[in-house]
Short mmCIF file of C-alpha atoms in Angstrom, two decimals:
data_model
loop_
_atom_site.label_atom_id
_atom_site.label_comp_id
_atom_site.label_asym_id
_atom_site.label_seq_id
_atom_site.Cartn_x
_atom_site.Cartn_y
_atom_site.Cartn_z
CA MET A 1 11.14 -61.59 6.39
CA GLN A 2 8.25 -63.78 7.50
CA LYS A 3 4.67 -63.90 6.31
CA PRO A 4 2.15 -62.56 8.85
CA ARG A 5 0.56 -65.28 10.98
CA GLN A 6 -3.03 -66.00 10.07
CA SER A 7 -5.76 -66.14 12.70
CA PHE A 8 -8.26 -68.98 12.77
CA TRP A 9 -10.63 -66.92 10.62
CA GLY A 10 -7.80 -66.19 8.20
CA LEU A 11 -7.21 -69.93 7.82
CA TRP A 12 -10.99 -70.36 7.46
CA ASN A 13 -11.23 -67.85 4.59
CA ILE A 14 -8.19 -69.28 2.78
CA SER A 15 -9.71 -72.77 2.55
CA PHE A 16 -13.48 -72.21 2.67
CA GLY A 17 -13.73 -72.48 -1.11
CA PHE A 18 -12.55 -76.07 -0.85
CA PHE A 19 -15.76 -76.79 1.09
CA GLY A 20 -17.77 -76.09 -2.08
CA ILE A 21 -15.32 -77.87 -4.38
CA GLN A 22 -15.53 -80.99 -2.24
CA ILE A 23 -19.33 -80.92 -2.33
CA GLY A 24 -18.94 -81.23 -6.09
CA PHE A 25 -16.42 -84.07 -5.81
CA ALA A 26 -18.58 -85.89 -3.23
CA LEU A 27 -21.68 -85.74 -5.41
CA GLN A 28 -19.60 -87.05 -8.30
CA ASN A 29 -17.88 -89.83 -6.34
CA ALA A 30 -20.97 -91.13 -4.55
CA ASN A 31 -23.50 -90.87 -7.39
CA MET A 32 -21.88 -91.20 -10.82
CA SER A 33 -21.74 -95.03 -10.77
CA ARG A 34 -25.43 -94.93 -9.80
CA VAL A 35 -26.20 -92.48 -12.62
CA PHE A 36 -24.27 -94.53 -15.17
CA GLN A 37 -25.93 -97.80 -14.10
CA THR A 38 -29.35 -96.13 -14.11
CA LEU A 39 -28.71 -94.98 -17.69
CA GLY A 40 -27.88 -98.54 -18.78
CA ALA A 41 -24.16 -99.05 -18.08
CA SER A 42 -22.99 -102.52 -17.02
CA MET A 43 -20.48 -103.25 -14.25
CA GLU A 44 -17.79 -103.83 -16.89
CA ASP A 45 -18.54 -100.42 -18.44
CA LEU A 46 -18.01 -98.41 -15.22
CA PRO A 47 -14.18 -98.17 -15.27
CA ALA A 48 -14.21 -96.88 -18.86
CA LEU A 49 -16.88 -94.29 -18.06
CA TRP A 50 -14.99 -93.17 -14.96
CA VAL A 51 -11.69 -92.80 -16.85
CA ALA A 52 -12.63 -89.22 -17.77
CA ALA A 53 -12.10 -88.04 -14.20
CA PRO A 54 -8.44 -88.96 -13.68
CA LEU A 55 -7.51 -88.20 -17.31
CA THR A 56 -8.71 -84.61 -17.02
CA GLY A 57 -6.75 -84.19 -13.78
CA LEU A 58 -3.61 -85.55 -15.45
CA ILE A 59 -3.85 -82.93 -18.19
CA VAL A 60 -5.30 -79.97 -16.32
CA GLN A 61 -3.42 -79.81 -13.03
CA PRO A 62 0.20 -79.43 -14.28
CA ILE A 63 -0.95 -76.83 -16.81
CA ILE A 64 -2.91 -74.84 -14.23
CA GLY A 65 -0.02 -75.13 -11.75
CA HIS A 66 2.45 -73.82 -14.34
CA LEU A 67 0.15 -70.95 -15.35
CA SER A 68 -0.82 -69.93 -11.84
CA ASP A 69 2.84 -69.67 -10.79
CA ARG A 70 3.21 -67.06 -13.55
CA THR A 71 -0.11 -65.23 -13.17
CA TRP A 72 -0.68 -61.85 -11.57
CA ASN A 73 -3.72 -59.69 -12.32
CA ARG A 74 -6.50 -57.83 -10.51
CA LEU A 75 -7.74 -61.02 -8.86
CA GLY A 76 -4.25 -62.18 -7.91
CA ARG A 77 -2.23 -65.32 -8.59
CA ARG A 78 -4.46 -68.29 -7.76
CA ARG A 79 -7.92 -66.73 -7.37
CA PRO A 80 -8.62 -66.30 -11.13
CA TYR A 81 -8.43 -70.08 -11.47
CA PHE A 82 -10.62 -70.71 -8.42
CA LEU A 83 -13.38 -68.60 -9.89
CA THR A 84 -13.21 -69.84 -13.49
CA GLY A 85 -13.26 -73.49 -12.45
CA ALA A 86 -16.11 -72.93 -9.99
CA ILE A 87 -18.35 -71.31 -12.60
CA LEU A 88 -17.80 -74.13 -15.11
CA ALA A 89 -18.24 -76.83 -12.44
CA ALA A 90 -21.48 -75.26 -11.21
CA ILE A 91 -22.88 -75.31 -14.75
CA SER A 92 -21.85 -78.98 -15.17
CA LEU A 93 -23.51 -80.01 -11.91
CA PHE A 94 -26.70 -78.24 -12.91
CA VAL A 95 -27.05 -79.94 -16.32
CA MET A 96 -25.79 -83.42 -15.32
CA PRO A 97 -29.21 -84.67 -14.05
CA LEU A 98 -30.79 -83.62 -17.35
CA ALA A 99 -28.96 -86.43 -19.18
CA PRO A 100 -32.12 -88.58 -19.75
CA THR A 101 -33.66 -85.78 -21.83
CA PHE A 102 -30.89 -86.06 -24.44
CA GLY A 103 -30.74 -88.49 -27.33
CA ALA A 104 -27.71 -90.37 -25.99
CA PRO A 105 -28.09 -90.03 -22.21
CA LEU A 106 -25.15 -92.24 -21.20
CA LEU A 107 -22.81 -90.45 -23.59
CA PHE A 108 -24.05 -87.07 -22.36
CA ALA A 109 -23.50 -88.06 -18.70
CA ALA A 110 -19.96 -89.26 -19.47
CA ALA A 111 -19.22 -85.98 -21.29
CA MET A 112 -20.56 -83.94 -18.39
CA LEU A 113 -18.41 -85.95 -15.97
CA TRP A 114 -15.41 -85.00 -18.11
CA VAL A 115 -16.32 -81.29 -18.02
CA LEU A 116 -17.17 -81.42 -14.31
CA ASP A 117 -13.91 -83.06 -13.30
CA ALA A 118 -11.83 -80.74 -15.48
CA SER A 119 -13.54 -77.71 -13.93
CA LEU A 120 -13.14 -79.00 -10.38
CA ASN A 121 -9.44 -79.60 -11.07
CA VAL A 122 -9.03 -76.05 -12.38
CA SER A 123 -10.36 -74.81 -9.03
CA MET A 124 -8.73 -77.41 -6.79
CA GLU A 125 -5.10 -77.33 -7.96
CA PRO A 126 -4.41 -73.68 -7.07
CA PHE A 127 -6.02 -74.17 -3.64
CA ARG A 128 -3.22 -76.58 -2.70
CA ALA A 129 -0.57 -74.00 -3.60
CA PHE A 130 -2.67 -71.17 -2.12
CA VAL A 131 -2.10 -72.47 1.42
CA GLY A 132 1.65 -72.45 0.84
CA ASP A 133 1.44 -68.96 -0.68
CA MET A 134 -0.46 -67.42 2.21
CA LEU A 135 1.18 -69.13 5.22
CA ASP A 136 4.66 -69.27 6.69
CA THR A 137 6.30 -72.66 7.16
CA ASP A 138 5.27 -73.03 10.79
CA GLN A 139 1.57 -72.71 9.82
CA HIS A 140 1.62 -75.07 6.83
CA SER A 141 0.43 -78.04 8.85
CA ALA A 142 -2.35 -76.03 10.47
CA GLY A 143 -3.40 -74.63 7.09
CA TYR A 144 -3.64 -78.05 5.46
CA ALA A 145 -5.43 -79.43 8.53
CA VAL A 146 -8.11 -76.72 8.20
CA GLN A 147 -8.32 -77.39 4.47
CA THR A 148 -8.76 -81.10 5.17
CA ALA A 149 -11.52 -80.31 7.66
CA PHE A 150 -13.36 -78.34 4.97
CA ILE A 151 -12.82 -81.15 2.50
CA GLY A 152 -14.38 -83.57 4.97
CA ALA A 153 -17.26 -81.23 5.81
CA GLY A 154 -17.99 -80.54 2.14
CA ALA A 155 -17.91 -84.24 1.35
CA VAL A 156 -20.33 -84.91 4.23
CA VAL A 157 -22.81 -82.40 2.84
CA GLY A 158 -22.45 -83.70 -0.72
CA SER A 159 -22.65 -87.37 0.27
CA ILE A 160 -25.59 -87.19 2.68
CA PHE A 161 -27.84 -84.89 0.64
CA PRO A 162 -29.66 -87.59 -1.40
CA TYR A 163 -30.32 -89.59 1.79
CA LEU A 164 -31.69 -86.53 3.62
CA LEU A 165 -33.95 -85.66 0.70
CA GLU A 166 -35.35 -89.20 0.76
CA GLN A 167 -36.10 -88.84 4.48
CA MET A 168 -37.92 -85.60 3.65
CA GLY A 169 -40.18 -87.43 1.21
CA VAL A 170 -38.44 -86.70 -2.10
CA ALA A 171 -38.78 -89.62 -4.53
CA ASN A 172 -35.77 -91.95 -4.54
CA VAL A 173 -36.95 -94.09 -7.49
CA ALA A 174 -37.82 -92.43 -10.78
CA PRO A 175 -40.64 -93.70 -13.02
CA GLY A 176 -39.27 -95.59 -16.00
CA GLY A 177 -35.85 -96.03 -14.41
CA GLY A 178 -34.66 -92.44 -14.79
CA ILE A 179 -32.47 -90.43 -12.44
CA PRO A 180 -34.31 -90.10 -9.08
CA ASP A 181 -35.34 -86.69 -7.77
CA THR A 182 -33.08 -87.18 -4.74
CA VAL A 183 -30.06 -87.18 -7.06
CA ARG A 184 -31.35 -84.41 -9.30
CA TRP A 185 -32.00 -81.95 -6.48
CA SER A 186 -28.71 -82.85 -4.80
CA PHE A 187 -26.77 -81.90 -7.92
CA TRP A 188 -28.66 -78.64 -8.28
CA ALA A 189 -28.11 -77.65 -4.64
CA GLY A 190 -24.46 -78.64 -4.93
CA SER A 191 -24.06 -76.38 -7.94
CA ALA A 192 -25.13 -73.34 -5.93
CA ALA A 193 -23.10 -74.28 -2.84
CA LEU A 194 -19.91 -74.76 -4.83
CA LEU A 195 -20.10 -71.35 -6.46
CA ILE A 196 -20.98 -69.52 -3.23
CA ALA A 197 -18.11 -71.12 -1.27
CA VAL A 198 -15.45 -70.31 -3.86
CA VAL A 199 -16.67 -66.74 -4.26
CA TRP A 200 -16.36 -66.39 -0.46
CA THR A 201 -12.63 -67.20 -0.60
CA VAL A 202 -12.10 -64.94 -3.60
CA VAL A 203 -13.79 -62.00 -1.84
CA THR A 204 -12.32 -62.45 1.67
CA THR A 205 -8.64 -63.06 0.83
CA LYS A 206 -5.91 -60.86 -0.60
CA GLU A 207 -2.91 -62.54 -2.19
CA TYR A 208 0.67 -61.39 -1.70
CA SER A 209 2.23 -59.72 -4.75
CA PRO A 210 5.20 -61.32 -6.58
CA GLU A 211 7.50 -58.78 -4.93
CA GLU A 212 6.21 -59.65 -1.47
CA GLN A 213 6.55 -63.38 -2.17
CA ALA A 214 10.16 -62.85 -3.30
CA ALA A 215 10.90 -60.98 -0.07
CA PHE A 216 9.34 -63.75 2.03
CA ALA A 217 11.30 -66.44 0.15
CA ALA A 218 14.64 -64.63 0.56
CA GLY A 219 15.11 -65.85 4.11
CA HIS A 220 14.41 -69.51 3.41
CA THR A 221 16.94 -72.18 2.48
CA VAL A 222 14.68 -74.32 0.27
CA GLU A 223 16.37 -74.15 -3.11
CA GLY A 224 14.91 -74.75 -6.54
CA GLY A 225 17.06 -76.46 -9.14
CA GLN A 226 17.41 -75.63 -12.81
CA PRO A 227 15.33 -78.43 -14.29
CA VAL A 228 15.08 -76.97 -17.81
CA ARG A 229 18.87 -76.62 -18.04
CA LEU A 230 19.24 -80.19 -16.80
CA LEU A 231 16.65 -81.29 -19.36
CA ALA A 232 18.86 -79.92 -22.14
CA GLU A 233 21.65 -82.23 -20.97
CA LYS A 234 19.46 -85.36 -21.16
CA THR A 235 19.63 -87.85 -24.02
CA TYR A 236 16.57 -89.08 -25.90
CA ALA A 237 16.93 -92.59 -24.44
CA SER A 238 14.23 -92.15 -21.79
CA SER A 239 11.84 -90.66 -24.37
CA PHE A 240 12.34 -93.63 -26.69
CA THR A 241 11.80 -95.99 -23.75
CA TRP A 242 8.37 -94.45 -23.04
CA ILE A 243 7.47 -94.56 -26.75
CA ILE A 244 8.50 -98.21 -27.11
CA ALA A 245 6.65 -99.20 -23.92
CA GLY A 246 3.47 -97.53 -25.19
CA ALA A 247 3.76 -99.15 -28.61
CA ILE A 248 4.32 -102.61 -27.08
CA LEU A 249 1.30 -102.23 -24.81
CA LEU A 250 -0.90 -101.15 -27.75
CA ALA A 251 0.26 -104.18 -29.73
CA ILE A 252 -0.46 -106.55 -26.81
CA VAL A 253 -3.94 -105.12 -26.35
CA GLN A 254 -4.66 -105.51 -30.04
CA PHE A 255 -3.18 -109.02 -30.36
CA PHE A 256 -4.91 -110.49 -27.30
CA ALA A 257 -8.15 -108.51 -27.77
CA LEU A 258 -7.95 -107.08 -24.26
CA GLU A 259 -10.33 -104.50 -22.83
CA LYS A 260 -10.37 -101.40 -25.04
CA GLU A 261 -9.66 -99.11 -22.08
CA LEU A 262 -6.06 -100.39 -22.13
CA PHE A 263 -5.55 -98.57 -25.43
CA LEU A 264 -5.73 -95.35 -23.42
CA LEU A 265 -2.91 -96.43 -21.13
CA GLY A 266 -0.68 -97.36 -24.05
CA GLY A 267 -1.53 -94.12 -25.80
CA LEU A 268 -0.59 -92.10 -22.72
CA LEU A 269 2.83 -93.78 -22.46
CA LEU A 270 3.51 -93.15 -26.13
CA THR A 271 2.30 -89.56 -25.95
CA TYR A 272 4.47 -88.74 -22.93
CA GLY A 273 7.50 -90.16 -24.74
CA LEU A 274 6.84 -87.95 -27.76
CA LEU A 275 6.23 -84.85 -25.63
CA SER A 276 9.38 -85.42 -23.58
CA ALA A 277 11.42 -85.79 -26.79
CA ILE A 278 10.01 -82.49 -28.08
CA ALA A 279 10.71 -80.83 -24.71
CA ILE A 280 14.33 -82.04 -24.71
CA GLY A 281 14.77 -80.77 -28.27
CA LEU A 282 13.40 -77.33 -27.35
CA ALA A 283 15.60 -77.14 -24.26
CA ARG A 284 18.68 -78.04 -26.32
CA GLN A 285 17.84 -75.16 -28.67
CA GLY A 286 17.82 -72.76 -25.74
CA GLN A 287 14.02 -72.39 -25.68
CA THR A 288 13.64 -72.65 -21.92
CA THR A 289 10.58 -70.51 -21.28
CA ASN A 290 7.96 -72.61 -23.07
CA MET A 291 5.36 -74.48 -21.03
CA LEU A 292 6.20 -77.96 -22.33
CA SER A 293 9.91 -77.81 -21.49
CA SER A 294 9.16 -76.27 -18.09
CA ILE A 295 6.63 -78.96 -17.14
CA VAL A 296 8.72 -81.89 -18.44
CA GLY A 297 11.86 -80.41 -16.88
CA ASP A 298 10.21 -79.95 -13.48
CA PHE A 299 8.77 -83.46 -13.67
CA SER A 300 12.12 -85.09 -14.46
CA GLY A 301 13.93 -82.94 -11.86
CA MET A 302 11.61 -83.44 -8.89
CA PRO A 303 13.16 -83.06 -5.41
CA GLU A 304 13.89 -86.34 -3.63
CA VAL A 305 11.20 -85.81 -0.97
CA MET A 306 8.61 -85.43 -3.69
CA LYS A 307 9.79 -88.61 -5.44
CA ARG A 308 9.39 -90.67 -2.28
CA LEU A 309 6.02 -89.16 -1.44
CA ALA A 310 4.96 -89.88 -5.02
CA VAL A 311 5.25 -93.63 -4.37
CA VAL A 312 3.04 -93.27 -1.29
CA GLN A 313 0.47 -91.26 -3.24
CA PHE A 314 0.45 -93.77 -6.08
CA PHE A 315 -0.65 -96.64 -3.86
CA SER A 316 -2.90 -94.48 -1.65
CA TRP A 317 -4.99 -93.23 -4.55
CA SER A 318 -5.19 -96.61 -6.26
CA ALA A 319 -7.25 -97.84 -3.32
CA LEU A 320 -9.37 -94.69 -3.18
CA PHE A 321 -10.39 -94.97 -6.82
CA ILE A 322 -11.26 -98.63 -6.33
CA MET A 323 -13.51 -97.55 -3.46
CA TRP A 324 -15.26 -94.80 -5.42
CA ILE A 325 -15.99 -97.06 -8.38
CA ASN A 326 -16.95 -100.23 -6.53
CA THR A 327 -18.58 -99.32 -3.21
CA THR A 328 -22.03 -98.91 -4.77
CA PRO A 329 -21.92 -102.24 -6.65
CA VAL A 330 -20.47 -104.05 -3.61
CA VAL A 331 -22.97 -102.70 -1.08
CA THR A 332 -26.05 -103.07 -3.30
CA GLN A 333 -25.13 -106.61 -4.38
CA TYR A 334 -23.70 -108.16 -1.20
CA VAL A 335 -25.43 -106.24 1.59
CA PHE A 336 -28.79 -105.28 0.04
CA GLY A 337 -29.00 -108.25 -2.34
CA SER A 338 -29.86 -106.53 -5.61
CA THR A 339 -28.18 -105.67 -8.91
CA ASP A 340 -31.41 -104.39 -10.49
CA THR A 341 -31.04 -100.60 -10.70
CA THR A 342 -34.83 -100.13 -10.90
CA SER A 343 -35.50 -102.02 -7.66
CA ALA A 344 -36.18 -100.43 -4.29
CA ALA A 345 -33.45 -102.61 -2.70
CA TYR A 346 -30.78 -101.37 -5.11
CA ASN A 347 -31.72 -97.73 -4.57
CA GLU A 348 -31.87 -98.22 -0.81
CA GLY A 349 -28.36 -99.67 -0.96
CA ALA A 350 -27.16 -96.84 -3.18
CA ASN A 351 -28.44 -94.32 -0.66
CA TRP A 352 -26.71 -96.22 2.12
CA VAL A 353 -23.45 -95.73 0.20
CA ASN A 354 -24.07 -92.01 0.52
CA VAL A 355 -24.37 -92.52 4.29
CA LEU A 356 -21.14 -94.54 4.37
CA PHE A 357 -19.32 -91.86 2.39
CA THR A 358 -20.74 -89.25 4.74
CA VAL A 359 -19.28 -91.11 7.72
CA TYR A 360 -15.76 -91.42 6.33
CA ASN A 361 -15.74 -87.77 5.32
CA GLY A 362 -17.15 -86.68 8.67
CA VAL A 363 -14.50 -88.72 10.47
CA ALA A 364 -11.86 -87.11 8.24
CA ALA A 365 -13.05 -83.61 9.15
CA ILE A 366 -12.82 -84.39 12.87
CA ALA A 367 -9.55 -86.33 12.63
CA ALA A 368 -7.86 -83.49 10.71
CA LEU A 369 -8.29 -81.07 13.63
CA ALA A 370 -8.17 -83.47 16.59
CA LEU A 371 -6.49 -86.83 15.95
CA LEU A 372 -3.79 -85.95 13.41
CA PRO A 373 -2.19 -83.16 15.48
CA TRP A 374 -1.95 -85.48 18.51
CA LEU A 375 -0.54 -88.39 16.49
CA SER A 376 1.94 -86.11 14.74
CA ARG A 377 3.24 -84.59 17.96
CA ARG A 378 3.70 -88.05 19.43
CA PHE A 379 5.03 -89.98 16.42
CA GLY A 380 5.91 -87.42 13.72
CA GLN A 381 4.17 -86.96 10.38
CA VAL A 382 5.81 -89.93 8.67
CA TRP A 383 4.70 -92.51 11.25
CA THR A 384 1.32 -90.78 11.62
CA HIS A 385 0.59 -91.18 7.92
CA SER A 386 1.74 -94.81 7.96
CA ILE A 387 -0.48 -95.61 10.98
CA CYS A 388 -3.51 -93.93 9.39
CA LEU A 389 -3.09 -95.82 6.11
CA THR A 390 -2.95 -99.09 8.05
CA LEU A 391 -6.23 -98.25 9.81
CA GLY A 392 -7.76 -97.55 6.39
CA ALA A 393 -6.60 -100.94 5.10
CA LEU A 394 -8.43 -102.63 7.97
CA GLY A 395 -11.56 -100.74 6.91
CA PHE A 396 -11.33 -102.16 3.39
CA LEU A 397 -10.91 -105.67 4.82
CA MET A 398 -14.24 -105.25 6.61
CA PHE A 399 -15.98 -104.63 3.27
CA PHE A 400 -14.59 -107.96 2.07
CA PHE A 401 -15.90 -109.94 5.06
CA VAL A 402 -18.86 -108.02 6.56
CA ARG A 403 -22.43 -108.27 5.23
CA ASP A 404 -24.17 -106.07 7.79
CA ALA A 405 -24.95 -102.51 6.68
CA GLN A 406 -24.57 -101.01 10.16
CA MET A 407 -21.20 -102.71 10.79
CA LEU A 408 -19.81 -101.10 7.67
CA LEU A 409 -20.02 -97.77 9.48
CA LEU A 410 -17.09 -98.97 11.62
CA ALA A 411 -15.10 -99.72 8.46
CA GLU A 412 -15.63 -96.12 7.34
CA VAL A 413 -14.05 -94.82 10.56
CA GLY A 414 -10.71 -96.37 9.60
CA ILE A 415 -11.05 -95.21 6.01
CA GLY A 416 -11.95 -91.71 7.18
CA ILE A 417 -8.83 -91.44 9.36
CA ALA A 418 -6.67 -92.54 6.44
CA TRP A 419 -8.45 -90.07 4.12
CA ALA A 420 -7.74 -87.18 6.52
CA SER A 421 -4.06 -88.06 6.58
CA ILE A 422 -3.84 -88.43 2.79
CA LEU A 423 -5.26 -84.93 2.38
CA ALA A 424 -3.04 -83.26 4.98
CA MET A 425 0.30 -84.94 5.67
CA PRO A 426 1.88 -85.17 2.18
CA TYR A 427 0.95 -81.57 1.32
CA ALA A 428 2.22 -80.16 4.61
CA ILE A 429 5.54 -81.91 4.05
CA LEU A 430 5.77 -80.71 0.45
CA ALA A 431 4.84 -77.09 1.17
CA SER A 432 7.68 -76.86 3.69
CA ASN A 433 10.27 -78.53 1.46
CA LEU A 434 9.64 -77.08 -2.02
CA PRO A 435 10.66 -73.71 -3.52
CA GLN A 436 7.84 -71.16 -3.14
CA ALA A 437 8.18 -69.86 -6.69
CA LYS A 438 7.34 -73.32 -8.08
CA LEU A 439 4.77 -74.44 -5.56
CA GLY A 440 1.97 -74.38 -8.12
CA ILE A 441 3.69 -76.51 -10.74
CA TYR A 442 5.06 -78.99 -8.19
CA MET A 443 1.62 -79.40 -6.62
CA GLY A 444 0.21 -79.91 -10.11
CA LEU A 445 2.87 -82.48 -10.96
CA PHE A 446 2.29 -84.22 -7.63
CA ASN A 447 -1.25 -84.78 -8.84
CA ILE A 448 0.16 -87.07 -11.55
CA PHE A 449 0.77 -89.63 -8.81
CA ILE A 450 -2.86 -89.30 -7.83
CA VAL A 451 -4.12 -89.58 -11.39
CA VAL A 452 -1.93 -92.34 -12.88
CA PRO A 453 -3.07 -94.98 -10.35
CA GLN A 454 -6.67 -93.99 -11.03
CA LEU A 455 -6.07 -94.47 -14.76
CA LEU A 456 -4.52 -97.86 -14.06
CA VAL A 457 -7.52 -98.86 -11.97
CA ALA A 458 -9.91 -97.60 -14.64
CA THR A 459 -8.10 -99.40 -17.46
CA VAL A 460 -6.66 -102.53 -15.83
CA MET A 461 -9.00 -103.39 -12.96
CA GLY A 462 -11.94 -104.12 -15.26
CA GLN A 463 -9.81 -106.57 -17.27
CA ILE A 464 -8.50 -108.29 -14.12
CA MET A 465 -12.00 -108.63 -12.66
CA LEU A 466 -13.31 -110.00 -15.96
CA TRP A 467 -10.58 -112.65 -15.97
CA LEU A 468 -10.56 -113.67 -12.31
CA PHE A 469 -13.81 -112.63 -10.60
CA PRO A 470 -16.53 -111.85 -13.16
CA GLY A 471 -19.59 -110.41 -11.47
CA GLU A 472 -17.86 -110.43 -8.03
CA PRO A 473 -16.78 -106.81 -7.32
CA VAL A 474 -16.17 -107.52 -3.61
CA TRP A 475 -12.66 -108.78 -4.46
CA THR A 476 -11.66 -105.24 -5.37
CA MET A 477 -11.94 -104.32 -1.67
CA LEU A 478 -9.36 -106.96 -0.72
CA PHE A 479 -7.05 -105.55 -3.37
CA ALA A 480 -7.57 -102.05 -1.96
CA ALA A 481 -6.61 -103.22 1.54
CA VAL A 482 -3.34 -104.73 0.30
CA VAL A 483 -2.51 -101.60 -1.68
CA TRP A 484 -2.93 -99.35 1.38
CA LEU A 485 -0.64 -101.60 3.42
CA ILE A 486 2.01 -101.20 0.71
CA SER A 487 1.51 -97.43 0.85
CA ALA A 488 1.94 -97.45 4.65
CA ALA A 489 5.26 -99.26 4.28
CA ALA A 490 6.44 -96.91 1.51
CA MET A 491 5.79 -93.88 3.73
CA LEU A 492 8.54 -94.94 6.12
CA ARG A 493 11.14 -94.25 3.40
CA VAL A 494 10.25 -90.54 3.39
CA ALA A 495 11.79 -89.78 6.79
CA ALA A 496 15.35 -90.20 5.52
CA VAL A 497 15.10 -87.19 3.17
CA LEU A 498 13.40 -84.75 5.56
CA PRO A 499 15.40 -82.08 7.45
CA SER A 500 13.78 -83.36 10.62
CA ALA A 501 12.51 -86.85 11.26
CA LYS A 502 9.63 -85.38 13.18
CA VAL A 503 7.56 -82.71 11.44
CA GLU A 504 4.82 -81.60 13.74
CA VAL A 505 1.30 -80.55 13.02
CA SER A 506 0.34 -77.43 14.92
CA HIS A 507 -3.11 -76.38 16.04
CA ALA A 508 -4.96 -73.93 13.88
#
C-alpha cells in the first residue's frame, strides 16, 4: 500500500511552516553577534554566548523526535510540536530587542537566545520527519527540495529585513549604542511571520493515523533493528571511556587555565558516559520502554548509511557555525574598516552581512528547485552533494582573500549552493533508508552531528584564535574552507552503503 501522491500545493502546505521557522533562524544567525557586541560583548566572548544555540538543539531534538514518534492526539503526530515551539519562539523574538531595558542586558539576551533556539528546535525537528511521514519514497527528494526552497526563502526575508528597513528610513544606529530600530522591528515582524506560517501548516495538513502508517510501511523493505535489546548486551567499557575522556579534558582545562567554554565540552562527554551507563543498566534489567534507553540504544545502533552521513554533517556544520559567528566581525573589520559597534561604518558593514546572508539563502532557494535536480539526475545525490560542498569551500576562500564588498556576493553564490544541498540531500537519503516508525528519533539523533561540531566551534575555536590569531577573525574563513573540502571527500564514502549508487531528485 502506497501513500497518496501529493500535488505541488500539498508539498507547499507540508513545508510552509518551515518558511516561518527559518525567518526566526535567519534573524538569529545574522543579528545575534551584532546584538551581543552592541550590548558590550568582545570578540572572544561571542563563541561562549553562542554556545546556547547548539546545546539546546543537542538536548531538545532527540527528545522531541522520540516523543513525536509516540504521539497521537487531536492535532496529530508532529503538529502539536510545530505549534508549541512556534508560540514560544514568537514570544522570544518579540522580547529579545527589549534586552537593554533589563538590569543585565547581555545576560538577558543570552538567555533569550537559549529560549529562542530551544523553541525553534521544538518546531523544526518534527518538520524533518513530517516530510517522510506524509510522502512516499519516490517523493522524498521532491518534498525535501520544496522544504529547502522554503528554508531559503524564509532566510532571505529574515536576513534582508533590517537592510530594507534602513532603506525605508528606519534608524540603523541607536542613541547611546543600544539596539537599532532596524533590528528591533525586524525581530517583531519575524515573530508574527513565524507564528502565521506554522499555523498555516497545522491548519492545511492532515496527518496519517498510526494504523495508516503501519499499512503504508508494510510493503517496504527498510527494516528497523532492535537497538534496546542490543544495548542490553553491551558492556560498560564504552561508558567508562566517555567518562574518563570527559574527566581528562576537565583536568586539562583546569591545569592549563584554558578558555572556560571548554569546561562545557568536558562536561558533555562525562554526562553522556554517565547517561549511557544508566541506559545500559536499565536495558539489562528489562526496562526497554524508557526514553533514556531508547535514545541511547538508537544512537548506538544507527544504520550504516546514517553513520557515514553523520561524518559529512559533522564537517559541513562546523563550517556553517564558523560562518554565522564570524561573518559580521570579518566583514565589518576587513571590508568596512571598523570594530567600533557605535560607528556608522560598523553598522553599515553589519547590514551588508544581512545582504550577504540574503544572497546565499536566495541562491539556496533557487538551487533547491532548479540546480540540484539537474545535478542529481546527471551525477547522483552523492556526487551532487560533494560538488556543492566544494563550491561552498571556494566561497569561504574568497572571504579570506577578497576585500571588496560587492565581490563577496559571488562568494555567497557558492555558499548558497552548498547550503541548499546540505538541507536537502542528506535528509532525502535518510528518509528513504530508515524505518518509518523511527523517523522522528533518527532525525533527532542525526541533529547531534549538526550540534556537536557547533559546540566544538563555540568552545574550541575561541581558544585557537586566541593562541594563533588574536584579533584576526578572517583566519576562521580559511579553516571553514578546508573543513568543507573534507566534508566533500567524506560524502563519497556514502555511495557504498546505498541500495542504488544513483538516487535521483525528482521535480516537485
